[in-house]
Amino acid sequence: MKREDVKEFNGENGKPAYIIFKGKVYDVTESRLWKNGKHMGRHKAGGDMTDFISMAPHDEKVLDKVKYVCDIEEDIPKEDPKEKWRNLYRRYHPHPIFIHFPMGVLYFGVFMLFLFLIFKISEFERTAYYALLFGGTSVFPAVITGLMSWYINYDRTLTEIFKNKIIYSSFLILLVINAVVARVLSGNQEEGNLWFYIYAISYLLAIPVMTFVAYNGGRITWPD
Amino acid sequence: MAGLNDMNKQEKIKAIEEMIQIVLLRIPKEIEAMHFYIKAAEKSTTDEAKNLFIALAQQEKGHEAELRRILNDLKQQLMELKNG
């Protein structure tokens, strides 16, 4: 009997109830603990119970009380295609590495921009701009590896945290691009230049937006 | 605390979505813990320690399997609520 065939024996509508345990098929139809193919309202007949045994209040000796049917045929465990990527991700954890670049550099850049606004020393502004170029560019690998993690570890399940991260990361990218474009259009004229104000406001706004994205990342690492 | 039966549809959807998030975020932690215990078992110098770590790894595998089962049930419930 193949693994797929066992699924048919789900104990529903008078069908026999079979379960798989460590590559063997057992008939639990007669067991009072498997009425209509359900065990304790949680486990369904037709499935593989191997991984659940460590959670059970009994050990595998209970299977001595039910009928052995056969071994599973051609039972090459189907490897989850994501497992390879999951292992690579676990080993190199790229997202936590990459998020620190925009976090560090953009905060630093805004600090330089503040210094410029206070002291009017152009070197501060230039430093802020270079930090924007580097920090803004580094948002992309952070976002890409974040999407990878979402796909590999969370099966792209869209919960509130992931919605927040996707929406506000997109907003962050727009702000960074807007800031760079406005800075280029400002033509190095700071005082009374509308483009320069757009640049400065976009740059400053990027900080709370990025912080909110990071806060949601923290909620994944340290759930409420 | 109100149970699902005492809630209106929108509240039920919100409660299930929150549960999905809680369960979902836990799964990689269980996988991580399982790998940690497997590595610890490989590095163990006594049979006693090795067996302990293998048992712990199996428990984590069980937690992961149970969480995935709950997650699938919750996703199913959510889909039925949204479509119903």
Short mmCIF file of C-alpha atoms in Angstrom, two decimals:
data_model
loop_
_atom_site.label_atom_id
_atom_site.label_comp_id
_atom_site.label_asym_id
_atom_site.label_seq_id
_atom_site.Cartn_x
_atom_site.Cartn_y
_atom_site.Cartn_z
CA MET A 1 0.00 0.00 0.00
CA LYS A 2 1.30 3.44 -0.88
CA ARG A 3 1.15 6.48 1.37
CA GLU A 4 -1.41 8.11 -0.94
CA ASP A 5 -3.67 5.02 -0.78
CA VAL A 6 -3.80 5.12 3.03
CA LYS A 7 -5.46 8.54 2.88
CA GLU A 8 -8.58 6.85 1.51
CA PHE A 9 -8.97 4.86 4.73
CA ASN A 10 -10.08 7.83 6.80
CA GLY A 11 -12.77 6.06 8.85
CA GLU A 12 -15.50 8.34 7.51
CA ASN A 13 -18.81 7.08 6.09
CA GLY A 14 -18.16 3.52 7.21
CA LYS A 15 -14.72 3.27 5.62
CA PRO A 16 -11.97 1.48 7.56
CA ALA A 17 -9.60 3.72 9.56
CA TYR A 18 -5.90 3.24 8.86
CA ILE A 19 -2.96 5.17 10.24
CA ILE A 20 0.72 5.19 9.38
CA PHE A 21 3.42 4.92 12.02
CA LYS A 22 7.12 4.64 11.18
CA GLY A 23 6.44 3.34 7.69
CA LYS A 24 3.87 0.74 8.78
CA VAL A 25 0.11 0.80 8.28
CA TYR A 26 -2.22 -0.06 11.18
CA ASP A 27 -5.96 -0.64 11.22
CA VAL A 28 -7.59 1.31 14.06
CA THR A 29 -11.20 0.86 12.87
CA GLU A 30 -12.15 -1.19 15.90
CA SER A 31 -10.46 1.06 18.43
CA ARG A 32 -12.89 2.99 20.63
CA LEU A 33 -10.34 5.83 20.61
CA TRP A 34 -10.63 6.23 16.84
CA LYS A 35 -14.38 6.70 16.38
CA ASN A 36 -15.28 7.77 12.82
CA GLY A 37 -11.59 8.03 12.05
CA LYS A 38 -10.86 10.75 14.64
CA HIS A 39 -8.60 10.39 17.64
CA MET A 40 -9.10 12.76 20.60
CA GLY A 41 -10.76 15.23 18.20
CA ARG A 42 -7.34 16.07 16.78
CA HIS A 43 -5.87 13.35 14.63
CA LYS A 44 -7.48 12.04 11.49
CA ALA A 45 -7.17 8.51 10.17
CA GLY A 46 -5.42 8.19 6.83
CA GLY A 47 -2.50 10.26 8.07
CA ASP A 48 0.99 9.65 9.40
CA MET A 49 1.13 9.76 13.20
CA THR A 50 4.89 9.27 13.56
CA ASP A 51 5.76 12.85 14.48
CA PHE A 52 2.88 13.17 16.94
CA ILE A 53 3.86 10.30 19.24
CA SER A 54 6.18 12.46 21.37
CA MET A 55 3.17 14.66 22.21
CA ALA A 56 0.94 11.74 23.15
CA PRO A 57 0.26 10.62 26.72
CA HIS A 58 1.08 7.06 25.58
CA ASP A 59 4.02 5.44 23.86
CA GLU A 60 4.11 3.43 20.65
CA LYS A 61 3.34 0.18 22.49
CA VAL A 62 -0.37 1.03 22.09
CA LEU A 63 0.04 -0.07 18.49
CA ASP A 64 0.49 -3.65 19.73
CA LYS A 65 -3.25 -3.55 20.49
CA VAL A 66 -4.33 -2.76 16.92
CA LYS A 67 -4.03 -4.72 13.71
CA TYR A 68 -0.90 -4.32 11.58
CA VAL A 69 -1.89 -4.11 7.92
CA CYS A 70 1.31 -3.81 5.88
CA ASP A 71 4.41 -1.75 5.27
CA ILE A 72 4.22 1.39 3.18
CA GLU A 73 5.45 0.69 -0.35
CA GLU A 74 8.17 2.75 -2.00
CA ASP A 75 8.26 4.91 1.05
CA ILE A 76 10.96 7.36 0.18
CA PRO A 77 10.25 10.27 2.50
CA LYS A 78 9.15 13.19 0.35
CA GLU A 79 11.60 15.96 1.06
CA ASP A 80 10.11 19.39 1.44
CA PRO A 81 11.70 21.40 -1.42
CA LYS A 82 12.02 24.33 0.97
CA GLU A 83 14.09 22.28 3.42
CA LYS A 84 17.33 22.93 1.52
CA TRP A 85 16.68 26.67 1.55
CA ARG A 86 15.60 26.54 5.18
CA ASN A 87 18.95 24.94 6.09
CA LEU A 88 20.88 27.56 4.14
CA TYR A 89 18.85 30.32 5.74
CA ARG A 90 19.38 28.87 9.21
CA ARG A 91 23.13 28.65 8.62
CA TYR A 92 23.65 32.14 7.16
CA HIS A 93 20.55 34.04 8.48
CA PRO A 94 20.89 36.78 5.80
CA HIS A 95 17.90 38.90 6.82
CA PRO A 96 19.14 39.75 10.34
CA ILE A 97 22.52 40.57 8.76
CA PHE A 98 21.20 42.84 6.02
CA ILE A 99 18.67 44.80 8.09
CA HIS A 100 21.49 46.32 10.13
CA PHE A 101 22.90 48.23 7.16
CA PRO A 102 19.92 50.55 6.49
CA MET A 103 19.18 50.70 10.22
CA GLY A 104 22.64 51.93 11.12
CA VAL A 105 23.44 54.03 8.08
CA LEU A 106 20.12 55.87 7.65
CA TYR A 107 19.96 56.78 11.35
CA PHE A 108 23.49 58.11 11.04
CA GLY A 109 22.56 60.00 7.87
CA VAL A 110 19.59 61.72 9.49
CA PHE A 111 21.78 62.67 12.40
CA MET A 112 24.19 64.31 9.91
CA LEU A 113 21.25 66.07 8.25
CA PHE A 114 20.20 67.45 11.63
CA LEU A 115 23.73 68.71 12.22
CA PHE A 116 23.62 70.42 8.84
CA LEU A 117 20.25 72.03 9.60
CA ILE A 118 21.63 73.35 12.89
CA PHE A 119 25.17 74.36 11.93
CA LYS A 120 24.78 74.90 8.15
CA ILE A 121 28.06 73.15 7.44
CA SER A 122 27.79 71.62 3.97
CA GLU A 123 30.04 68.64 4.80
CA PHE A 124 27.35 67.38 7.15
CA GLU A 125 24.75 67.55 4.39
CA ARG A 126 27.05 65.80 1.92
CA THR A 127 27.71 63.06 4.45
CA ALA A 128 23.95 62.72 5.00
CA TYR A 129 23.45 62.35 1.25
CA TYR A 130 26.15 59.69 0.88
CA ALA A 131 24.63 57.85 3.84
CA LEU A 132 21.26 58.03 2.08
CA LEU A 133 22.76 56.54 -1.09
CA PHE A 134 24.39 53.67 0.76
CA GLY A 135 21.66 53.16 3.38
CA GLY A 136 18.92 53.47 0.78
CA THR A 137 20.59 50.92 -1.51
CA SER A 138 20.99 48.54 1.41
CA VAL A 139 17.21 48.57 1.97
CA PHE A 140 16.90 46.34 -1.11
CA PRO A 141 18.90 43.30 0.11
CA ALA A 142 17.16 43.68 3.48
CA VAL A 143 13.74 43.55 1.82
CA ILE A 144 14.69 40.73 -0.57
CA THR A 145 16.06 38.52 2.24
CA GLY A 146 12.99 39.38 4.33
CA LEU A 147 10.75 38.14 1.53
CA MET A 148 12.92 35.00 1.30
CA SER A 149 12.47 34.38 5.01
CA TRP A 150 8.72 34.93 4.73
CA TYR A 151 8.57 32.37 1.90
CA ILE A 152 10.88 29.79 3.46
CA ASN A 153 9.89 29.98 7.12
CA TYR A 154 6.29 31.19 7.05
CA ASP A 155 4.89 29.86 3.74
CA ARG A 156 3.96 33.40 2.69
CA THR A 157 1.15 33.45 5.26
CA LEU A 158 -0.13 37.01 5.39
CA THR A 159 -0.66 37.98 9.03
CA GLU A 160 -0.82 41.46 10.53
CA ILE A 161 2.96 41.55 11.17
CA PHE A 162 3.85 40.56 7.61
CA LYS A 163 1.29 42.98 6.16
CA ASN A 164 2.89 45.77 8.20
CA LYS A 165 6.36 44.79 7.08
CA ILE A 166 5.43 44.60 3.39
CA ILE A 167 3.41 47.84 3.32
CA TYR A 168 5.89 49.92 5.32
CA SER A 169 8.97 48.50 3.56
CA SER A 170 7.41 49.51 0.26
CA PHE A 171 6.73 52.96 1.70
CA LEU A 172 10.34 53.12 2.91
CA ILE A 173 11.64 52.31 -0.59
CA LEU A 174 9.45 55.07 -2.06
CA LEU A 175 10.69 57.57 0.52
CA VAL A 176 14.33 56.70 -0.13
CA ILE A 177 13.91 56.96 -3.91
CA ASN A 178 11.99 60.21 -3.48
CA ALA A 179 14.73 61.61 -1.25
CA VAL A 180 17.50 60.72 -3.72
CA VAL A 181 15.60 62.12 -6.71
CA ALA A 182 14.75 65.33 -4.83
CA ARG A 183 18.35 65.73 -3.71
CA VAL A 184 19.59 65.35 -7.31
CA LEU A 185 16.99 67.87 -8.54
CA SER A 186 17.93 70.31 -5.79
CA GLY A 187 21.26 70.81 -7.56
CA ASN A 188 23.17 71.34 -4.31
CA GLN A 189 21.09 74.44 -3.51
CA GLU A 190 19.88 74.09 0.04
CA GLU A 191 18.42 77.41 1.17
CA GLY A 192 14.88 78.15 -0.07
CA ASN A 193 14.96 75.25 -2.52
CA LEU A 194 11.70 73.25 -2.64
CA TRP A 195 13.49 70.09 -3.84
CA PHE A 196 15.86 70.30 -0.91
CA TYR A 197 12.92 70.48 1.52
CA ILE A 198 11.28 67.49 -0.17
CA TYR A 199 14.61 65.65 0.17
CA ALA A 200 14.96 66.52 3.86
CA ILE A 201 11.33 65.68 4.71
CA SER A 202 11.47 62.33 2.83
CA TYR A 203 14.74 61.49 4.57
CA LEU A 204 13.35 62.35 8.02
CA LEU A 205 10.11 60.43 7.36
CA ALA A 206 12.11 57.33 6.39
CA ILE A 207 13.27 56.99 10.00
CA PRO A 208 9.92 56.35 11.75
CA VAL A 209 8.80 54.18 8.82
CA MET A 210 11.99 52.08 9.01
CA THR A 211 11.68 51.88 12.79
CA PHE A 212 8.13 50.57 12.48
CA VAL A 213 9.30 47.90 10.02
CA ALA A 214 12.08 46.93 12.45
CA TYR A 215 9.63 46.88 15.37
CA ASN A 216 7.50 44.38 13.48
CA GLY A 217 10.59 42.31 12.75
CA GLY A 218 11.26 42.31 16.49
CA ARG A 219 7.75 40.98 17.08
CA ILE A 220 8.67 37.95 14.97
CA THR A 221 11.86 37.28 16.92
CA TRP A 222 10.27 37.99 20.30
CA PRO A 223 6.53 37.32 19.86
CA ASP A 224 4.06 39.00 22.26
CA MET B 1 -12.83 35.90 28.06
CA ALA B 2 -15.29 35.52 25.20
CA GLY B 3 -15.17 32.25 23.28
CA LEU B 4 -15.47 32.08 19.49
CA ASN B 5 -19.18 31.24 19.80
CA ASP B 6 -19.92 34.54 21.56
CA MET B 7 -18.33 36.65 18.83
CA ASN B 8 -19.72 38.14 15.66
CA LYS B 9 -18.18 37.21 12.30
CA GLN B 10 -15.64 40.04 12.18
CA GLU B 11 -14.49 39.37 15.73
CA LYS B 12 -14.15 35.67 14.95
CA ILE B 13 -12.07 36.43 11.85
CA LYS B 14 -9.82 38.73 13.88
CA ALA B 15 -9.43 36.19 16.69
CA ILE B 16 -8.54 33.40 14.24
CA GLU B 17 -6.09 35.63 12.37
CA GLU B 18 -4.36 36.41 15.67
CA MET B 19 -4.19 32.72 16.52
CA ILE B 20 -2.74 31.98 13.07
CA GLN B 21 -0.03 34.55 13.72
CA ILE B 22 0.80 33.11 17.14
CA VAL B 23 1.05 29.55 15.83
CA LEU B 24 2.87 30.54 12.63
CA LEU B 25 5.62 32.44 14.44
CA ARG B 26 6.22 29.50 16.76
CA ILE B 27 6.87 26.89 14.05
CA PRO B 28 10.39 28.03 13.01
CA LYS B 29 11.31 28.23 16.70
CA GLU B 30 10.40 24.57 17.15
CA ILE B 31 12.40 23.62 14.04
CA GLU B 32 15.34 25.63 15.33
CA ALA B 33 15.10 23.92 18.74
CA MET B 34 14.94 20.51 17.08
CA HIS B 35 18.10 21.21 15.08
CA PHE B 36 19.79 22.47 18.21
CA TYR B 37 19.04 19.20 20.05
CA ILE B 38 20.10 17.09 17.06
CA LYS B 39 23.44 18.93 16.98
CA ALA B 40 23.75 18.52 20.74
CA ALA B 41 23.08 14.77 20.39
CA GLU B 42 25.80 14.52 17.72
CA LYS B 43 28.26 16.24 20.04
CA SER B 44 27.29 14.23 23.13
CA THR B 45 30.04 12.17 24.66
CA THR B 46 27.83 9.79 26.66
CA ASP B 47 24.93 7.61 25.60
CA GLU B 48 22.82 9.08 28.38
CA ALA B 49 23.24 12.64 27.09
CA LYS B 50 22.79 11.51 23.49
CA ASN B 51 19.51 9.75 24.29
CA LEU B 52 18.27 12.74 26.23
CA PHE B 53 18.96 15.12 23.34
CA ILE B 54 17.40 12.75 20.82
CA ALA B 55 14.26 12.55 22.99
CA LEU B 56 14.17 16.34 23.24
CA ALA B 57 14.58 16.66 19.46
CA GLN B 58 11.67 14.26 18.96
CA GLN B 59 9.54 16.34 21.29
CA GLU B 60 10.32 19.47 19.29
CA LYS B 61 9.42 17.60 16.10
CA GLY B 62 6.14 16.70 17.79
CA HIS B 63 5.50 20.32 18.70
CA GLU B 64 6.16 21.36 15.09
CA ALA B 65 3.82 18.68 13.74
CA GLU B 66 1.11 19.66 16.23
CA LEU B 67 1.48 23.37 15.44
CA ARG B 68 1.26 22.67 11.70
CA ARG B 69 -1.90 20.65 12.30
CA ILE B 70 -3.42 23.50 14.34
CA LEU B 71 -2.32 26.04 11.71
CA ASN B 72 -4.01 24.08 8.93
CA ASP B 73 -7.20 23.78 11.00
CA LEU B 74 -7.18 27.53 11.70
CA LYS B 75 -6.60 28.38 8.03
CA GLN B 76 -9.49 26.10 7.12
CA GLN B 77 -11.76 27.75 9.72
CA LEU B 78 -10.77 31.20 8.47
CA MET B 79 -11.48 30.28 4.86
CA GLU B 80 -14.89 28.87 5.80
CA LEU B 81 -15.74 31.98 7.81
CA LYS B 82 -14.71 34.32 5.01
CA ASN B 83 -16.55 32.34 2.35
CA GLY B 84 -19.56 31.51 4.52
#
